[in-house]
Coordinates of C-alpha atoms and ligand atoms in Angstrom, one line a residue:
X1 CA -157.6 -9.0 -49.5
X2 CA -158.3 -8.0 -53.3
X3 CA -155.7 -7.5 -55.7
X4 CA -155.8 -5.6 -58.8
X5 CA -156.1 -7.5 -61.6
X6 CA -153.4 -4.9 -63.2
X7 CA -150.8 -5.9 -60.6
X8 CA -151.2 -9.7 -61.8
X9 CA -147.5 -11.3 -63.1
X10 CA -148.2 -12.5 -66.1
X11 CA -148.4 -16.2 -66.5
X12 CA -145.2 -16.2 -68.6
X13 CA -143.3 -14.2 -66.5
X14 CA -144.0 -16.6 -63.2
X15 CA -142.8 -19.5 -65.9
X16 CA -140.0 -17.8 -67.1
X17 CA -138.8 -16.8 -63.4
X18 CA -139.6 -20.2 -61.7
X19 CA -137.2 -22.2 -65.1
X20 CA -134.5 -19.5 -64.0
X21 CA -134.7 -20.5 -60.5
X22 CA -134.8 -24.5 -61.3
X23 CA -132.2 -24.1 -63.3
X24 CA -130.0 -22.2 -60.7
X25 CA -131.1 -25.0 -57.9
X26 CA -130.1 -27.5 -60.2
X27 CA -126.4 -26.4 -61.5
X28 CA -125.8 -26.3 -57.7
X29 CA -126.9 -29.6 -57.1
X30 CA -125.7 -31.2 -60.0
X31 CA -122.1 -29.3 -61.1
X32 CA -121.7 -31.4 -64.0
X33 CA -124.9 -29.9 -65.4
X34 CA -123.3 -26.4 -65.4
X35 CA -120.3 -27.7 -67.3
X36 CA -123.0 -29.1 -70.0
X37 CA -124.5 -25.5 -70.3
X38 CA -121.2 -24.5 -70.9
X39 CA -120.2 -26.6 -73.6
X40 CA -123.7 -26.3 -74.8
X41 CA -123.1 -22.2 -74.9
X42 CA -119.6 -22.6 -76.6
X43 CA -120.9 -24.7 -79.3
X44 CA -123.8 -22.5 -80.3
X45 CA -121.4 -19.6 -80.4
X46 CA -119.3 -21.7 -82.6
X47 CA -122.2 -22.2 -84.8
X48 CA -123.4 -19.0 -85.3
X49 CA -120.4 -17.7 -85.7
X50 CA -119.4 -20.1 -88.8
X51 CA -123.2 -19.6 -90.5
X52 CA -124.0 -16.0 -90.5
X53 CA -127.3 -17.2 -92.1
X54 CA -128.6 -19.2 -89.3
X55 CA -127.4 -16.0 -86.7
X56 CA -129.7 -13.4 -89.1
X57 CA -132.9 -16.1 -89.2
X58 CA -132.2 -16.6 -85.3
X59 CA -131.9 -12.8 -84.7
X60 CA -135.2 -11.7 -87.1
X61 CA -137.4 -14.7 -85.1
X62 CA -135.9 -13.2 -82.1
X63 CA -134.6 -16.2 -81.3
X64 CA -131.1 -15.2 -80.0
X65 CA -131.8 -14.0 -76.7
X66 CA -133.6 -16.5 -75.8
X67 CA -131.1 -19.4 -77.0
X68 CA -129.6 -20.1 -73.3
X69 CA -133.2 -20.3 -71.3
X70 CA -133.4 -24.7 -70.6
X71 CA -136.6 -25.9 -73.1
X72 CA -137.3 -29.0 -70.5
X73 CA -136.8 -30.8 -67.5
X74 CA -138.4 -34.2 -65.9
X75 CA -140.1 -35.4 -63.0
X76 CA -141.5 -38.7 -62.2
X77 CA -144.3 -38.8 -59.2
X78 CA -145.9 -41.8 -57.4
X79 CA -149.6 -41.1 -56.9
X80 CA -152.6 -39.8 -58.8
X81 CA -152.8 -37.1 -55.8
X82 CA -149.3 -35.8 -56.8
X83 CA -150.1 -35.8 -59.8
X84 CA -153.6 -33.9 -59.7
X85 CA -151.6 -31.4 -57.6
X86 CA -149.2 -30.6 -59.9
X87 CA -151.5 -29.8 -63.2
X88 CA -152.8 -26.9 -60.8
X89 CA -149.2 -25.9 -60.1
X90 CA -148.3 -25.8 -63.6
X91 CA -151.5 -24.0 -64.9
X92 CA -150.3 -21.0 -62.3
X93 CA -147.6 -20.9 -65.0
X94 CA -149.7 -21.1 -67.9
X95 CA -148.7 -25.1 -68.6
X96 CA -151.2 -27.8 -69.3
X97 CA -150.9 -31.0 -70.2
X98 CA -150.3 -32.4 -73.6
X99 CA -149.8 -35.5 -74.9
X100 CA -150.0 -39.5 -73.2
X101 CA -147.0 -40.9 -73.5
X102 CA -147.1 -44.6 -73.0
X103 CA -143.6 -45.9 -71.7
X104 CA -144.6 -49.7 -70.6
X105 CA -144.0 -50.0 -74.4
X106 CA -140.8 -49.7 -73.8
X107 CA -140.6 -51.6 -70.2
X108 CA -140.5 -49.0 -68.3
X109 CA -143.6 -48.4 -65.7
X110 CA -144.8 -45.3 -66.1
X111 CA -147.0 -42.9 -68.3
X112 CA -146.4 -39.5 -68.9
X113 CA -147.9 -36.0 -70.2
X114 CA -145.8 -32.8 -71.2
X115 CA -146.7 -29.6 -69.3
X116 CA -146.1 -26.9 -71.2
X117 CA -147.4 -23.7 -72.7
X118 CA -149.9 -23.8 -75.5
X119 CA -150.3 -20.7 -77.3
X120 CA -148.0 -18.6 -80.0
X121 CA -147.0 -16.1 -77.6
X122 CA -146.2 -17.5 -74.7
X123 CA -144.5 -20.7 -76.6
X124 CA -142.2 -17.3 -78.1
X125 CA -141.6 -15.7 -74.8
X126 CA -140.7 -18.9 -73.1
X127 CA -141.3 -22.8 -74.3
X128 CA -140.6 -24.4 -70.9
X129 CA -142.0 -27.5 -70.6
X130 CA -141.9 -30.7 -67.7
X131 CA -142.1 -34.4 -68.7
X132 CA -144.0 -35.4 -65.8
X133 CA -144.3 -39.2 -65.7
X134 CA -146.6 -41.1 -63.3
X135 CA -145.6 -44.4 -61.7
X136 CA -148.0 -47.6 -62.1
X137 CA -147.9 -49.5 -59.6
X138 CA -150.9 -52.0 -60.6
X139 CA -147.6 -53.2 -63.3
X140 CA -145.8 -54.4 -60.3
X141 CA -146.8 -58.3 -60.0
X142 CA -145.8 -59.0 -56.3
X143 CA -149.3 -57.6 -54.1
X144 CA -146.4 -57.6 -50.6
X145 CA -144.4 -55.1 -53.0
X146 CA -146.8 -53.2 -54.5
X147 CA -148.9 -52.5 -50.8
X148 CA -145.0 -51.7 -49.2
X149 CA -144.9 -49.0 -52.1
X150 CA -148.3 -47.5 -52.0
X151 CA -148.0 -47.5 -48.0
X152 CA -144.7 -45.3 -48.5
X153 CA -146.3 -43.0 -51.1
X154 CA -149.4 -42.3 -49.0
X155 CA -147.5 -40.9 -46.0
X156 CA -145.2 -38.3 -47.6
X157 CA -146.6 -34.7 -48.9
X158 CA -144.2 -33.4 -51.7
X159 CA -146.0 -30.3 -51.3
X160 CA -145.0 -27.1 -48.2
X161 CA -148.0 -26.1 -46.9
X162 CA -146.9 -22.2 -48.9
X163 CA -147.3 -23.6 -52.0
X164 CA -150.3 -25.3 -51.5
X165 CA -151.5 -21.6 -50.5
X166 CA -149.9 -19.5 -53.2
X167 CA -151.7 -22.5 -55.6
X168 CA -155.1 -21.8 -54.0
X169 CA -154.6 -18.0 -53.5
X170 CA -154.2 -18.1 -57.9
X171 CA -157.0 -20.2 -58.6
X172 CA -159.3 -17.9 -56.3
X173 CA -157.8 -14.5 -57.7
X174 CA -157.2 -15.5 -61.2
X175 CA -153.1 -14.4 -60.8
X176 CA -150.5 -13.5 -58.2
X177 CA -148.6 -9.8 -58.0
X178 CA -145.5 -9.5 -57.6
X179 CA -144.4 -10.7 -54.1
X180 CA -147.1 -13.6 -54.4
X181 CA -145.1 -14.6 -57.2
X182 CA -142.5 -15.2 -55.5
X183 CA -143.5 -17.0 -53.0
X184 CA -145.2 -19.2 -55.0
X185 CA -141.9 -20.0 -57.4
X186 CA -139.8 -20.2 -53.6
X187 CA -142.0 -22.8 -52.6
X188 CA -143.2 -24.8 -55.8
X189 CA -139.4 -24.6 -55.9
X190 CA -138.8 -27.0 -53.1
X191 CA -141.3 -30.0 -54.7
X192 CA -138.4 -30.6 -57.3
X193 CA -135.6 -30.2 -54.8
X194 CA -133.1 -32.8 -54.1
X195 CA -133.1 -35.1 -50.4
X196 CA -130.0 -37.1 -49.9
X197 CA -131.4 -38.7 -47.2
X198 CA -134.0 -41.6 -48.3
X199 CA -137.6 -41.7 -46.2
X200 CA -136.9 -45.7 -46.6
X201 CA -134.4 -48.2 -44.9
X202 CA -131.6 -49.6 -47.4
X203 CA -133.7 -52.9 -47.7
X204 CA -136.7 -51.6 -48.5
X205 CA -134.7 -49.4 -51.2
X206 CA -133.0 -52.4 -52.9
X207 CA -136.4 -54.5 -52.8
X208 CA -138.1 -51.8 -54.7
X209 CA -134.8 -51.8 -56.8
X210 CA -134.6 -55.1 -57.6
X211 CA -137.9 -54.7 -59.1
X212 CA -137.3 -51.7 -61.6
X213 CA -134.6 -49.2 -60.5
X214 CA -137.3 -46.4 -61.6
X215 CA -139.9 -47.6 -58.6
X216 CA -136.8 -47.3 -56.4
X217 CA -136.3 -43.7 -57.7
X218 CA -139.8 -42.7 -57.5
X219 CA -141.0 -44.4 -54.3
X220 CA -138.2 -43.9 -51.4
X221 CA -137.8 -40.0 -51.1
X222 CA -139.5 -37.4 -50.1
X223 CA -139.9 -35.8 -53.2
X224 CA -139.7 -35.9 -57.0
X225 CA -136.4 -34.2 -57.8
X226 CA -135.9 -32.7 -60.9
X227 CA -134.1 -35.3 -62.8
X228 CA -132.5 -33.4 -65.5
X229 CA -132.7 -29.7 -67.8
X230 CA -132.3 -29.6 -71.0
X231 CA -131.2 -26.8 -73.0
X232 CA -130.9 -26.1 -76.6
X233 CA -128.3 -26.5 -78.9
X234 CA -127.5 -25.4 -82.3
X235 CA -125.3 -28.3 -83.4
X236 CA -126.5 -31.9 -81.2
X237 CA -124.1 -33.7 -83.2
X238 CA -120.6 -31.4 -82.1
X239 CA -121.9 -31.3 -78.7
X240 CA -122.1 -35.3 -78.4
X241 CA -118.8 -35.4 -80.0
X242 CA -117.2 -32.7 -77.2
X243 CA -118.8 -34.1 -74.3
X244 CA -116.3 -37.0 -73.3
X245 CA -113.4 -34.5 -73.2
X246 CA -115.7 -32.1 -71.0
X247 CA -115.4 -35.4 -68.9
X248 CA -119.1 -36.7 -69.2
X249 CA -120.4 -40.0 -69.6
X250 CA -122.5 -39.6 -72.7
X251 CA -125.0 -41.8 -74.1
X252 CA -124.7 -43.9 -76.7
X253 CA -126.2 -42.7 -79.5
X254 CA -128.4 -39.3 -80.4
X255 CA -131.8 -40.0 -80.1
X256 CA -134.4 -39.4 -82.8
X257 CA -134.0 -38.4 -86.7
X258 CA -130.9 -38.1 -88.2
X259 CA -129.1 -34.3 -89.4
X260 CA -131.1 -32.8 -92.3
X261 CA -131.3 -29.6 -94.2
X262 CA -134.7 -29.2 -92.8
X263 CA -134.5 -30.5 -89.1
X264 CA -137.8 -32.5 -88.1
X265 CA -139.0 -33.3 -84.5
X266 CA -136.4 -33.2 -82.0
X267 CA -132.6 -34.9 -81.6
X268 CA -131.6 -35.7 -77.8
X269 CA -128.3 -36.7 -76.2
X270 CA -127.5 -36.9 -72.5
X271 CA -124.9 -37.1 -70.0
X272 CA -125.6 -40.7 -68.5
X273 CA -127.0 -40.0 -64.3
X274 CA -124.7 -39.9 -61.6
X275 CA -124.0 -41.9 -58.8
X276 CA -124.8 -40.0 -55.4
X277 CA -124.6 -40.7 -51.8
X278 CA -127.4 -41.5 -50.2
X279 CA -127.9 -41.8 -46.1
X280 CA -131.0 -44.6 -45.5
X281 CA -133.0 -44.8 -42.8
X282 CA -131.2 -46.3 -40.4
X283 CA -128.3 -44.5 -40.9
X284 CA -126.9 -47.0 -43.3
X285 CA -125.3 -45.3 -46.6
X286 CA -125.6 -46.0 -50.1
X287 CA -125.8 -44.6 -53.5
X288 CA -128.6 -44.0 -55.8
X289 CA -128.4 -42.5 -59.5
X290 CA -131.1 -40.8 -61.2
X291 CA -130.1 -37.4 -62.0
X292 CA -128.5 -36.4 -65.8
X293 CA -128.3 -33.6 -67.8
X294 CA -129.5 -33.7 -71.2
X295 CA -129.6 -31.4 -74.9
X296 CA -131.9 -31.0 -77.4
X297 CA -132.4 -29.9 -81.1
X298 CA -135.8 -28.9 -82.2
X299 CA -137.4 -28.8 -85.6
X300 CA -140.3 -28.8 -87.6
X301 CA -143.9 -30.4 -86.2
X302 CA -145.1 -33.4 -88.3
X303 CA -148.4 -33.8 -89.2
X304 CA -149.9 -37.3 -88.8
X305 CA -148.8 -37.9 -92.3
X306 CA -145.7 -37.1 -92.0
X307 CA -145.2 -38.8 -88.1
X308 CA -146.5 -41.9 -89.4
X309 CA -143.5 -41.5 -92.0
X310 CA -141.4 -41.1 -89.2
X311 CA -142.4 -44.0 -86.9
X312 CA -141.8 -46.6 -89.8
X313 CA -138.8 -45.0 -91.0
X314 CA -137.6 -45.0 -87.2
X315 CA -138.7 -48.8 -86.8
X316 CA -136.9 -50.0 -90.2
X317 CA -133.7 -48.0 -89.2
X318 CA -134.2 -49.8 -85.3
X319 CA -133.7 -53.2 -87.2
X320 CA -130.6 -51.8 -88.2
X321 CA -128.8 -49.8 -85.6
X322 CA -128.4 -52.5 -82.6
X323 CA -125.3 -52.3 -81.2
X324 CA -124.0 -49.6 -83.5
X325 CA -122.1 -46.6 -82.3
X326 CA -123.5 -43.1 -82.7
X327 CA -121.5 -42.6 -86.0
X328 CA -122.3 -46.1 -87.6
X329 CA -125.8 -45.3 -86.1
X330 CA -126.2 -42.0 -87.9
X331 CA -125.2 -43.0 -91.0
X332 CA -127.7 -45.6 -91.3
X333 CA -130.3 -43.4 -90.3
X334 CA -129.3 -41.0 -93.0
X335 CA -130.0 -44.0 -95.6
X336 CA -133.2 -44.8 -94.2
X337 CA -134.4 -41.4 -94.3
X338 CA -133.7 -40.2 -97.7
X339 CA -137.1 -41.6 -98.0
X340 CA -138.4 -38.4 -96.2
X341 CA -138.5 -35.3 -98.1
X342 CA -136.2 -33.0 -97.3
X343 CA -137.2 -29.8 -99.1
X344 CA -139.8 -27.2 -97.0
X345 CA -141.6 -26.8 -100.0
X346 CA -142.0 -30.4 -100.5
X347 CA -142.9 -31.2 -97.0
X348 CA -145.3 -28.5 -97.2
X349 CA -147.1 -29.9 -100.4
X350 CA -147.1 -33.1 -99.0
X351 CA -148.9 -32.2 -96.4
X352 CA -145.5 -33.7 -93.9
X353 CA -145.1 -30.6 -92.0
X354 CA -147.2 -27.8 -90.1
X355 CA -146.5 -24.6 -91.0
X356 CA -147.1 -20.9 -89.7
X357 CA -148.4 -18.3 -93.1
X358 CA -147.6 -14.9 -92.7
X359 CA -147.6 -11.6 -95.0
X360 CA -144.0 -10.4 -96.1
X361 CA -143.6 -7.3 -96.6
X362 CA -144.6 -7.0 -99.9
X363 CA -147.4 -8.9 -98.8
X364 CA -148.6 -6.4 -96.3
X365 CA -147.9 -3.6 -99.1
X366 CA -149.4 -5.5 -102.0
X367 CA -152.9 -4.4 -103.2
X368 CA -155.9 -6.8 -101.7
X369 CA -157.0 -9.2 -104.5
X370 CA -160.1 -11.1 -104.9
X371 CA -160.1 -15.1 -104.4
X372 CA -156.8 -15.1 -103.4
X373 CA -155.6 -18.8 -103.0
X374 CA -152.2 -19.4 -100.6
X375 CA -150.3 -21.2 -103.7
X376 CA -150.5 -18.3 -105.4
X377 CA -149.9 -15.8 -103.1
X378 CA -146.7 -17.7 -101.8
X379 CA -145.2 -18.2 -105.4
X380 CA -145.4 -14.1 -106.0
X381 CA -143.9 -13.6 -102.9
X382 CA -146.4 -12.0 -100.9
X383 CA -147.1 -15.2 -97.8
X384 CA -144.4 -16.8 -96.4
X385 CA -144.4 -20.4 -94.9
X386 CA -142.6 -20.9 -91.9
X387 CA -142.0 -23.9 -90.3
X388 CA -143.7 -24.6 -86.9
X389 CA -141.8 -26.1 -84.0
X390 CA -142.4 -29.3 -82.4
X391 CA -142.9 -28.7 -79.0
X392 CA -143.3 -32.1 -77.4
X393 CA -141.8 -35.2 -77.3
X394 CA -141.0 -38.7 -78.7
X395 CA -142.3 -42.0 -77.2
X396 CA -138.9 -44.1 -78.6
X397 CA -136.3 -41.6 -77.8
X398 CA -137.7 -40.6 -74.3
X399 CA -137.4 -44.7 -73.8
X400 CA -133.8 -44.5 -74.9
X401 CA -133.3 -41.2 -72.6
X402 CA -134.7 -43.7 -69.2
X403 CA -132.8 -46.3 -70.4
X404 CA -129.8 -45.2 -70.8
X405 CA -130.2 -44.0 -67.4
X406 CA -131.3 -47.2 -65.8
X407 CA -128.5 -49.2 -66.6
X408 CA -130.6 -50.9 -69.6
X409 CA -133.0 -52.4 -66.5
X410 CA -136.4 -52.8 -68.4
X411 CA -139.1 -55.5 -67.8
X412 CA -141.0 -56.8 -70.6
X413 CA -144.0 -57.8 -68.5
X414 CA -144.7 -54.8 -68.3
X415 CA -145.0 -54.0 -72.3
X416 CA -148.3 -53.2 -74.0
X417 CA -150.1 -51.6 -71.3
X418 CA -151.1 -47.9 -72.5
X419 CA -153.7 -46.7 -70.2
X420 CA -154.9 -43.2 -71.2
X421 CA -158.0 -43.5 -69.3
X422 CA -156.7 -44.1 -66.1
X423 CA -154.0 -41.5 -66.3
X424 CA -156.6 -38.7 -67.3
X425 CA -158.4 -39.8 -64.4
X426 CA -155.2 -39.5 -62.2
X427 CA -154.7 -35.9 -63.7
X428 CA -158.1 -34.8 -63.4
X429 CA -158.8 -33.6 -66.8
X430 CA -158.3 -35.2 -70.4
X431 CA -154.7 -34.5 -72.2
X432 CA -154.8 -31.9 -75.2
X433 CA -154.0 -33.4 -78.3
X434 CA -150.5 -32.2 -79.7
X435 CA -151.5 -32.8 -83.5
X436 CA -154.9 -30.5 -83.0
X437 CA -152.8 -27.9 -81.6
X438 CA -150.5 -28.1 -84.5
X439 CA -153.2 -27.9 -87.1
X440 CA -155.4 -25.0 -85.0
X441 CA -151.9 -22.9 -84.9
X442 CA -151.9 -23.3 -88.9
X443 CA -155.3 -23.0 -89.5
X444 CA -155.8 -19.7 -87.7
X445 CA -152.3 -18.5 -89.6
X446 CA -154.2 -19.6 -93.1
X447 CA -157.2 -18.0 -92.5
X448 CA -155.5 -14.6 -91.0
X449 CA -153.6 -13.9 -94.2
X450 CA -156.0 -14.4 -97.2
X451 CA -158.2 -12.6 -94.9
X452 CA -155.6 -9.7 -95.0
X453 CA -154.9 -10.3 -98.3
X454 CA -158.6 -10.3 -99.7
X455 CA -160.9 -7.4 -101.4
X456 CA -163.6 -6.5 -99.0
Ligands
LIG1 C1 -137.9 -38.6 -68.6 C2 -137.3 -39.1 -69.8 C3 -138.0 -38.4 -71.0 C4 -137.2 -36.8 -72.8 O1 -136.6 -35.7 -73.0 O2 -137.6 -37.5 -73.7 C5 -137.4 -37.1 -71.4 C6 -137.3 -39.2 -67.3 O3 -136.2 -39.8 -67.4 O4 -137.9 -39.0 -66.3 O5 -137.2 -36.3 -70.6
LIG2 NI1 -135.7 -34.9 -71.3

């Protein structure tokens, strides 16, 4: 059968579709996560409707209708296999990996990529992204344990055989019309569904357990649910302070910088996982918890400069903040980072922050000039910088996210043992480098404007 390549969805319409239908799937799995998009919806309306200045930027990025789509989700998967499978899911939906995100560092065993889109466009139309972690077993130190895990993993198929197909029928057509579409999102669907009903006996799940709660998680169903969503919200800080009267259990502290006038990187807060029933092999019953609901805040991407900034501010304000509440803990963080520039120009000039250039509209009216530098053409008005979004994630906070989740259950044997190699060679293809990315995105926005803006 041949398709027309005309009739092809595009890539960001099967993404935008398929984070719809997760989304859907999991408000009905997880109620409480509904009531977080609703206090998350009340509190951006609140904030846009005190600064009409931040509703007007929002609205001429065309940022506005776009505000309630979720930005992430996670998933945690127990073989290279699974792994491998799922980069060719993604790519049907235009997501790649990006990124190696070492958590052993932080005593948790498993390394991680983002999938997510890459390019300006589709990152406008729809910046859906999975934190897909992989579980390493070779950290585990009992061999009995670690062959009982890997014996479990290699019987179960977190793939149906449909999506397998639709996967295979994109790859050998280059895209999937409209009905293929949605077959594929019905069935990629049910990879990140929820089982209540463990593929292990009760002992076998509390052995695995007692080892790292996360192995438990990973190893003893029959797939990798989708452990939370994460939408976006205006104001992180108002949203952590509402969400113990919208009756959640929210962590500690915000995770990542602190409030500024120019937001950097990416603020997170969750609602801490909930207990659920679980029916064991067996027919014992029990409860497991791994499933949350989180926020985020984004703002602008840091170059290496400016990250490296970050990490030591971070790791002198750590020293700092044990124990502290999220108020004590913010405010120390707001010390510790007047050391970072807070002014766009500033960040710009110090080469911090990656920025898109663009003509205004005097620019694009403006007579071309001859050896026109960016300085000058930004001081008279004609470029403007805008900030670029950081679309990935943070090594520390996404450790404070899995902690918070697994009842502070971390192993320090397991620290220092970042292993790019052997998780490129579980995915089957290198991971792209988030900081080149950055830097092409501004390169190619440098080089289109004095282009416009110079004399033939
Ligand atoms: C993933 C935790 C990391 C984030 O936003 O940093 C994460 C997980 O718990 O599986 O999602
Ligand atoms: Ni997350």
């Amino acid at each position: 059968m041949k398709v027309p390549v005309s009739c092809f969805l595009s890539s960001d319409d099967i993404r935008e579709r398929f984070a719809r239908a997760m989304s859907t799937m999991y408000q009905a799995e997880v109620p409480q996560y509904g009531t977080l998009l609703e206090l998350v919806e009340r509190v951006n309306r609140e904030t846009l409707e005190a600064d009409s200045a931040l509703a007007e930027r929002l609205a001429a990025h065309g940022e506005l209708e776009r505000l309630d789509a979720e930005r992430h989700g996670a998933i945690r998967v127990g073989t290279a296999q699974e792994l491998a499978m799922l980069r060719r899911l993604f790519a049907v939906m235009g997501m790649v990996p990006v990124g190696y995100y070492d958590l052993s560092a932080a005593g948790v065993p498993v390394h991680a990529t983002a999938f997510r889109p890459i390019d300006e466009a589709a990152l406008a139309r729809n910046p859906f992204r999975i934190f897909t972690s992989l579980l390493r077993l070779e950290l585990i130190e009992s061999q009995a344990l670690r062959e009982r895990a890997a014996a479990i993993l290699a019987r179960r198929d977190i793939f149906t055989e449909g999506c397998r197909e639709s996967i295979s029928l994109h790859e050998a057509q280059g895209g999937l019309d409209e009905e293929q579409a949605e077959r594929f999102i019905a069935e990629a669907l049910e990879t990140f569904r929820w089982h209540r009903d463990a593929t292990v006996d009760l002992e076998t799940y509390e052995a695995l357990h007692a080892e790292h709660r996360l192995i438990a998680d990973v190893v003893c169903f029959r797939g990798p649910h989708i452990n939370h969503l994460t939408p976006r919200t205006l104001n992180i800080d108002e949203a952590q302070r509402r969400m113990p009267d919208a009756g959640m259990n929210s962590k500690a502290v915000i995770e990542g910088p602190p409030r500024r006038a120019c937001p950097i990187l990416l603020r997170q807060t969750s609602f801490k996982a909930l207990e659920e029933g679980i029916r064991f092999a067996g027919k014992r019953q029990g409860t497991h918890t791994a499933r949350f609901g989180e926020i985020e805040q984004r703002g602008m991407a840091l170059t290496a400069r400016g990250r490296e900034l970050y990490d030591r501010l971070l790791g002198d304000a750590r020293r700092r903040t044990a124990g502290l509440d999220n108020e004590a803990h913010q405010r120390v963080l707001e010390e510790v980072f007047a050391d970072f520039p807070d002014d766009e120009t500033v960040l710009r000039r110090e080469g911090l922050a990656f920025f898109h250039y663009r003509l205004t509209d005097a620019g694009a009216a403006a007579d071309r000039l001859d050896g026109a530098d960016l300085e000058t053409l930004i001081a008279q008005g004609l470029v403007e910088a805008v900030p670029l979004t950081y679309e990935d994630f943070l090594p520390v906070s996404a450790a404070g996210i899995f902690q918070s989740n697994l009842g502070g259950g971390q192993n320090e044997a397991y620290a220092g043992n970042a292993n790019r190699e052997a998780f490129e060679q579980a995915l089957g293809t290198p991971v792209a480098d988030e900081l080149a990315l950055y830097a092409e995105r501004e390169r190619i926005s440098r080089e289109s404007v004095l282009e416009a803006m110079s004399a033939e």
